[in-house]
Amino acid sequence: MKLNIANPKTGCQKKVEIDDEGKLRPFFDKRIAAEVSGDCLGDEFKGYIFKIAGGQDKQGFPMKQGVLTPGRVRLLMSRHTQCFQGHGRRNGERRRKSTRGCIVSPDLATLNLIIVKVGDNELPGLTDTEVPRRLAPKRASKIRKLFLLTKDDDVRKYVTRRDFEKDGKKHSKAPRIQRLVTPIKLQRKRAKAAVKAKRISKAKTEAAEYQKLLALRMKEAKERRSESLAKRRATRSASQASKGDM
């Protein structure tokens, strides 16, 4: 089985091939996102802790999180889900695709691991070198977290720019910062809140006017009914008086 080991701190990745099934036995029956000690792989991995990130079998079918089975299954998937992108499909169209469960089994050809804790020994190609980050985070909160900034600091000064040359000219490119709070954004937020408050006050005013009009209409209906009842009683008493005179 091939192990793709990645170190997020240095940005390095290395492929290790292990044929001894006894060394791989602690990984079996473990699920994705489970943490496994690397002491079983050899003395060079002593003290390391790996997190299982996924894998694929010999036919290339990937593991899918949430499918609690060690074998291969066929699931009905929609577009833009894990293990099925569905480019060029219709909206709402679903396809039945083959995928593996999230439980590690001996049928896997490749297992993806992430270093959670570094051990005693240095691993050549993983912990001794550091690959510079070509792309930096775009979200404002993640930039603050990366450079240990406060909310008072200007995030735009800490954006990682990328210099490149095109047609003999030097260009510099920077990503657009996402979720950046600017005066225009605050103004739009205040405008939306004002429109919402105006709409609520208008609804309350219209509701109060409607209740007032409804009370007036009910009062008028009550008066008309009392007048009609008084007329009926008057005609009834008049008829009874005329019968008594006869």
mmCIF file of C-alpha atoms in Angstrom:
data_model
loop_
_atom_site.group_PDB
_atom_site.id
_atom_site.type_symbol
_atom_site.label_atom_id
_atom_site.label_comp_id
_atom_site.label_asym_id
_atom_site.label_seq_id
_atom_site.Cartn_x
_atom_site.Cartn_y
_atom_site.Cartn_z
ATOM 1 C CA MET A 1 0.000 0.000 0.000
ATOM 2 C CA LYS A 2 1.192 3.499 -0.804
ATOM 3 C CA LEU A 3 1.005 6.184 1.878
ATOM 4 C CA ASN A 4 0.713 9.823 0.819
ATOM 5 C CA ILE A 5 1.984 11.713 3.861
ATOM 6 C CA ALA A 6 1.476 15.481 3.992
ATOM 7 C CA ASN A 7 2.855 17.997 6.468
ATOM 8 C CA PRO A 8 0.682 21.150 6.573
ATOM 9 C CA LYS A 9 3.255 23.137 8.551
ATOM 10 C CA THR A 10 5.961 22.857 5.895
ATOM 11 C CA GLY A 11 3.752 22.320 2.849
ATOM 12 C CA CYS A 12 5.690 19.173 1.874
ATOM 13 C CA GLN A 13 4.281 15.867 0.708
ATOM 14 C CA LYS A 14 5.924 12.479 0.351
ATOM 15 C CA LYS A 15 4.890 9.060 -0.914
ATOM 16 C CA VAL A 16 5.976 5.992 1.050
ATOM 17 C CA GLU A 17 5.335 2.441 -0.144
ATOM 18 C CA ILE A 18 4.923 -0.263 2.515
ATOM 19 C CA ASP A 19 4.421 -3.908 1.560
ATOM 20 C CA ASP A 20 4.334 -5.408 5.066
ATOM 21 C CA GLU A 21 0.678 -5.854 6.020
ATOM 22 C CA GLY A 22 1.610 -6.197 9.682
ATOM 23 C CA LYS A 23 2.762 -2.580 9.779
ATOM 24 C CA LEU A 24 -0.492 -1.435 8.183
ATOM 25 C CA ARG A 25 -2.781 -3.462 10.462
ATOM 26 C CA PRO A 26 -3.325 -0.600 13.004
ATOM 27 C CA PHE A 27 -4.812 1.511 10.176
ATOM 28 C CA PHE A 28 -7.423 -1.106 9.248
ATOM 29 C CA ASP A 29 -11.014 -0.620 10.445
ATOM 30 C CA LYS A 30 -10.256 3.029 11.196
ATOM 31 C CA ARG A 31 -12.468 5.760 9.780
ATOM 32 C CA ILE A 32 -11.587 8.975 7.975
ATOM 33 C CA ALA A 33 -10.408 11.712 10.385
ATOM 34 C CA ALA A 34 -9.230 9.106 12.917
ATOM 35 C CA GLU A 35 -5.774 9.623 14.438
ATOM 36 C CA VAL A 36 -3.301 6.720 14.397
ATOM 37 C CA SER A 37 0.150 6.458 15.950
ATOM 38 C CA GLY A 38 2.989 6.046 13.482
ATOM 39 C CA ASP A 39 5.113 3.762 15.714
ATOM 40 C CA CYS A 40 3.812 0.745 13.811
ATOM 41 C CA LEU A 41 5.387 1.914 10.533
ATOM 42 C CA GLY A 42 8.947 1.788 11.806
ATOM 43 C CA ASP A 43 11.545 3.479 14.002
ATOM 44 C CA GLU A 44 11.769 6.515 11.718
ATOM 45 C CA PHE A 45 8.067 7.303 12.375
ATOM 46 C CA LYS A 46 8.361 6.903 16.149
ATOM 47 C CA GLY A 47 6.379 9.568 18.008
ATOM 48 C CA TYR A 48 4.460 10.690 14.938
ATOM 49 C CA ILE A 49 0.665 10.863 14.930
ATOM 50 C CA PHE A 50 -1.176 10.727 11.609
ATOM 51 C CA LYS A 51 -4.734 11.646 10.720
ATOM 52 C CA ILE A 52 -6.461 9.644 7.989
ATOM 53 C CA ALA A 53 -7.611 11.996 5.227
ATOM 54 C CA GLY A 54 -8.880 9.493 2.655
ATOM 55 C CA GLY A 55 -7.672 7.084 0.024
ATOM 56 C CA GLN A 56 -8.568 5.108 -3.060
ATOM 57 C CA ASP A 57 -8.620 1.491 -4.126
ATOM 58 C CA LYS A 58 -6.781 -0.237 -6.971
ATOM 59 C CA GLN A 59 -9.462 0.751 -9.483
ATOM 60 C CA GLY A 60 -9.262 4.445 -8.491
ATOM 61 C CA PHE A 61 -12.545 4.767 -6.587
ATOM 62 C CA PRO A 62 -12.090 7.253 -3.686
ATOM 63 C CA MET A 63 -13.271 6.981 -0.098
ATOM 64 C CA LYS A 64 -16.310 9.035 0.909
ATOM 65 C CA GLN A 65 -16.871 10.422 4.384
ATOM 66 C CA GLY A 66 -20.121 9.350 6.037
ATOM 67 C CA VAL A 67 -20.475 5.990 4.248
ATOM 68 C CA LEU A 68 -19.951 3.499 7.082
ATOM 69 C CA THR A 69 -18.718 0.499 5.130
ATOM 70 C CA PRO A 70 -15.252 -0.815 4.219
ATOM 71 C CA GLY A 71 -16.322 -1.920 0.743
ATOM 72 C CA ARG A 72 -17.502 -0.307 -2.453
ATOM 73 C CA VAL A 73 -21.073 0.946 -2.871
ATOM 74 C CA ARG A 74 -23.117 2.695 -5.549
ATOM 75 C CA LEU A 75 -24.792 5.866 -4.326
ATOM 76 C CA LEU A 76 -27.242 8.252 -5.952
ATOM 77 C CA MET A 77 -25.377 11.566 -6.008
ATOM 78 C CA SER A 78 -26.262 15.073 -7.102
ATOM 79 C CA ARG A 79 -23.986 17.685 -8.646
ATOM 80 C CA HIS A 80 -21.033 19.201 -6.780
ATOM 81 C CA THR A 81 -20.962 16.575 -4.057
ATOM 82 C CA GLN A 82 -17.942 14.649 -2.868
ATOM 83 C CA CYS A 83 -16.780 12.028 -5.395
ATOM 84 C CA PHE A 84 -19.069 13.444 -8.115
ATOM 85 C CA GLN A 85 -18.665 16.876 -9.707
ATOM 86 C CA GLY A 86 -21.240 16.420 -12.474
ATOM 87 C CA HIS A 87 -19.979 19.053 -14.905
ATOM 88 C CA GLY A 88 -22.386 19.661 -17.759
ATOM 89 C CA ARG A 89 -25.346 17.999 -16.036
ATOM 90 C CA ARG A 90 -28.819 19.412 -15.769
ATOM 91 C CA ASN A 91 -30.037 21.148 -12.650
ATOM 92 C CA GLY A 92 -31.432 18.598 -10.246
ATOM 93 C CA GLU A 93 -30.028 15.632 -12.168
ATOM 94 C CA ARG A 94 -28.600 12.796 -10.075
ATOM 95 C CA ARG A 95 -26.377 9.894 -11.059
ATOM 96 C CA ARG A 96 -25.548 6.607 -9.397
ATOM 97 C CA LYS A 97 -21.780 6.513 -8.894
ATOM 98 C CA SER A 98 -19.422 3.988 -7.304
ATOM 99 C CA THR A 99 -17.419 4.989 -4.256
ATOM 100 C CA ARG A 100 -15.764 3.384 -1.243
ATOM 101 C CA GLY A 101 -16.799 3.739 2.376
ATOM 102 C CA CYS A 102 -14.941 5.765 4.973
ATOM 103 C CA ILE A 103 -13.507 2.688 6.754
ATOM 104 C CA VAL A 104 -9.942 1.661 5.868
ATOM 105 C CA SER A 105 -9.591 -1.868 4.480
ATOM 106 C CA PRO A 106 -6.765 -3.945 2.913
ATOM 107 C CA ASP A 107 -8.293 -3.385 -0.545
ATOM 108 C CA LEU A 108 -6.999 0.181 -0.683
ATOM 109 C CA ALA A 109 -4.071 0.988 -2.948
ATOM 110 C CA THR A 110 -3.376 4.484 -1.573
ATOM 111 C CA LEU A 111 -3.974 5.981 1.854
ATOM 112 C CA ASN A 112 -3.707 9.722 2.483
ATOM 113 C CA LEU A 113 -2.271 10.773 5.863
ATOM 114 C CA ILE A 114 -1.706 14.154 7.516
ATOM 115 C CA ILE A 115 0.921 14.719 10.195
ATOM 116 C CA VAL A 116 -0.770 15.920 13.373
ATOM 117 C CA LYS A 117 2.212 15.594 15.705
ATOM 118 C CA VAL A 118 5.884 15.484 14.732
ATOM 119 C CA GLY A 119 7.961 12.742 16.326
ATOM 120 C CA ASP A 120 11.547 12.465 17.466
ATOM 121 C CA ASN A 121 13.265 11.914 14.109
ATOM 122 C CA GLU A 122 13.348 14.174 11.083
ATOM 123 C CA LEU A 123 11.732 12.806 7.931
ATOM 124 C CA PRO A 124 13.648 13.824 4.799
ATOM 125 C CA GLY A 125 11.345 15.608 2.396
ATOM 126 C CA LEU A 126 8.662 16.254 5.032
ATOM 127 C CA THR A 127 10.040 18.023 8.095
ATOM 128 C CA ASP A 128 13.533 19.151 7.062
ATOM 129 C CA THR A 129 12.462 21.442 4.196
ATOM 130 C CA GLU A 130 9.787 24.083 3.860
ATOM 131 C CA VAL A 131 7.926 24.929 0.666
ATOM 132 C CA PRO A 132 6.918 28.615 0.442
ATOM 133 C CA ARG A 133 3.211 29.206 0.131
ATOM 134 C CA ARG A 134 2.341 30.316 -3.360
ATOM 135 C CA LEU A 135 -1.228 31.259 -2.435
ATOM 136 C CA ALA A 136 -2.202 32.950 0.830
ATOM 137 C CA PRO A 137 -5.605 33.107 2.513
ATOM 138 C CA LYS A 138 -8.144 35.511 1.045
ATOM 139 C CA ARG A 139 -10.587 35.885 3.924
ATOM 140 C CA ALA A 140 -9.898 38.838 6.228
ATOM 141 C CA SER A 141 -10.264 36.825 9.441
ATOM 142 C CA LYS A 142 -7.830 34.158 8.220
ATOM 143 C CA ILE A 143 -5.272 36.813 7.212
ATOM 144 C CA ARG A 144 -5.508 38.259 10.728
ATOM 145 C CA LYS A 145 -5.048 34.797 12.169
ATOM 146 C CA LEU A 146 -2.010 34.105 9.970
ATOM 147 C CA PHE A 147 -0.182 37.351 10.800
ATOM 148 C CA LEU A 148 -1.519 37.714 14.383
ATOM 149 C CA LEU A 149 -3.261 41.002 13.622
ATOM 150 C CA THR A 150 -5.905 42.870 15.558
ATOM 151 C CA LYS A 151 -9.081 44.430 14.232
ATOM 152 C CA ASP A 152 -7.424 47.844 14.227
ATOM 153 C CA ASP A 153 -4.690 46.751 11.767
ATOM 154 C CA ASP A 154 -5.169 47.252 8.049
ATOM 155 C CA VAL A 155 -5.484 43.814 6.451
ATOM 156 C CA ARG A 156 -4.796 45.159 2.952
ATOM 157 C CA LYS A 157 -1.139 45.759 3.811
ATOM 158 C CA TYR A 158 -0.585 42.081 4.640
ATOM 159 C CA VAL A 159 -2.008 40.487 1.503
ATOM 160 C CA THR A 160 0.476 38.114 -0.129
ATOM 161 C CA ARG A 161 1.270 39.467 -3.597
ATOM 162 C CA ARG A 162 2.588 37.370 -6.445
ATOM 163 C CA ASP A 163 5.079 38.841 -8.910
ATOM 164 C CA PHE A 164 5.278 37.439 -12.437
ATOM 165 C CA GLU A 165 6.566 38.481 -15.829
ATOM 166 C CA LYS A 166 4.484 38.573 -18.989
ATOM 167 C CA ASP A 167 5.568 39.847 -22.406
ATOM 168 C CA GLY A 168 8.738 41.257 -20.902
ATOM 169 C CA LYS A 169 6.853 43.302 -18.311
ATOM 170 C CA LYS A 170 6.726 42.698 -14.586
ATOM 171 C CA HIS A 171 3.302 42.440 -13.018
ATOM 172 C CA SER A 172 2.094 42.027 -9.462
ATOM 173 C CA LYS A 173 -1.122 40.254 -8.558
ATOM 174 C CA ALA A 174 -2.964 40.094 -5.235
ATOM 175 C CA PRO A 175 -6.194 38.299 -4.306
ATOM 176 C CA ARG A 176 -9.353 40.180 -3.521
ATOM 177 C CA ILE A 177 -9.944 40.162 0.217
ATOM 178 C CA GLN A 178 -13.203 38.463 1.171
ATOM 179 C CA ARG A 179 -15.447 39.660 4.034
ATOM 180 C CA LEU A 180 -13.502 42.892 4.379
ATOM 181 C CA VAL A 181 -15.391 45.519 6.381
ATOM 182 C CA THR A 182 -15.116 48.841 4.509
ATOM 183 C CA PRO A 183 -16.923 52.188 4.959
ATOM 184 C CA ILE A 184 -19.018 51.464 1.854
ATOM 185 C CA LYS A 185 -20.068 48.107 3.308
ATOM 186 C CA LEU A 186 -21.035 49.765 6.596
ATOM 187 C CA GLN A 187 -22.992 52.405 4.674
ATOM 188 C CA ARG A 188 -24.873 49.725 2.747
ATOM 189 C CA LYS A 189 -25.565 47.903 5.997
ATOM 190 C CA ARG A 190 -26.980 51.073 7.557
ATOM 191 C CA ALA A 191 -29.072 51.708 4.430
ATOM 192 C CA LYS A 192 -30.503 48.187 4.572
ATOM 193 C CA ALA A 193 -31.288 48.590 8.267
ATOM 194 C CA ALA A 194 -32.989 51.946 7.576
ATOM 195 C CA VAL A 195 -35.113 50.448 4.794
ATOM 196 C CA LYS A 196 -36.065 47.549 7.054
ATOM 197 C CA ALA A 197 -36.987 49.865 9.953
ATOM 198 C CA LYS A 198 -39.021 52.075 7.590
ATOM 199 C CA ARG A 199 -40.856 49.019 6.273
ATOM 200 C CA ILE A 200 -41.623 47.811 9.818
ATOM 201 C CA SER A 201 -42.888 51.234 10.937
ATOM 202 C CA LYS A 202 -45.045 51.498 7.804
ATOM 203 C CA ALA A 203 -46.543 48.071 8.481
ATOM 204 C CA LYS A 204 -47.286 49.031 12.083
ATOM 205 C CA THR A 205 -48.921 52.313 10.997
ATOM 206 C CA GLU A 206 -51.048 50.574 8.363
ATOM 207 C CA ALA A 207 -52.046 47.894 10.878
ATOM 208 C CA ALA A 208 -53.100 50.557 13.422
ATOM 209 C CA GLU A 209 -55.127 52.401 10.756
ATOM 210 C CA TYR A 210 -56.764 49.153 9.698
ATOM 211 C CA GLN A 211 -57.719 48.323 13.290
ATOM 212 C CA LYS A 212 -59.153 51.823 13.721
ATOM 213 C CA LEU A 213 -61.171 51.520 10.508
ATOM 214 C CA LEU A 214 -62.331 48.035 11.480
ATOM 215 C CA ALA A 215 -63.525 49.305 14.875
ATOM 216 C CA LEU A 216 -65.387 52.146 13.134
ATOM 217 C CA ARG A 217 -67.062 49.746 10.691
ATOM 218 C CA MET A 218 -68.070 47.407 13.533
ATOM 219 C CA LYS A 219 -69.515 50.347 15.487
ATOM 220 C CA GLU A 220 -71.521 51.466 12.446
ATOM 221 C CA ALA A 221 -72.774 47.919 11.860
ATOM 222 C CA LYS A 222 -73.788 47.658 15.525
ATOM 223 C CA GLU A 223 -75.693 50.974 15.316
ATOM 224 C CA ARG A 224 -77.499 49.878 12.140
ATOM 225 C CA ARG A 225 -78.468 46.608 13.769
ATOM 226 C CA SER A 226 -79.761 48.363 16.911
ATOM 227 C CA GLU A 227 -81.801 50.730 14.709
ATOM 228 C CA SER A 228 -83.284 47.820 12.770
ATOM 229 C CA LEU A 229 -84.161 46.018 16.015
ATOM 230 C CA ALA A 230 -85.821 49.188 17.382
ATOM 231 C CA LYS A 231 -87.898 49.498 14.192
ATOM 232 C CA ARG A 232 -88.975 45.851 14.436
ATOM 233 C CA ARG A 233 -89.961 46.261 18.044
ATOM 234 C CA ALA A 234 -91.920 49.441 17.241
ATOM 235 C CA THR A 235 -93.819 47.799 14.365
ATOM 236 C CA ARG A 236 -94.493 44.735 16.500
ATOM 237 C CA SER A 237 -95.865 46.817 19.377
ATOM 238 C CA ALA A 238 -97.994 48.855 16.969
ATOM 239 C CA SER A 239 -99.489 45.726 15.426
ATOM 240 C CA GLN A 240 -100.234 44.265 18.856
ATOM 241 C CA ALA A 241 -101.950 47.574 19.927
ATOM 242 C CA SER A 242 -104.087 47.590 16.817
ATOM 243 C CA LYS A 243 -105.197 44.015 17.425
ATOM 244 C CA GLY A 244 -106.085 44.900 21.054
ATOM 245 C CA ASP A 245 -108.274 47.817 19.903
ATOM 246 C CA MET A 246 -110.206 45.514 17.641
#
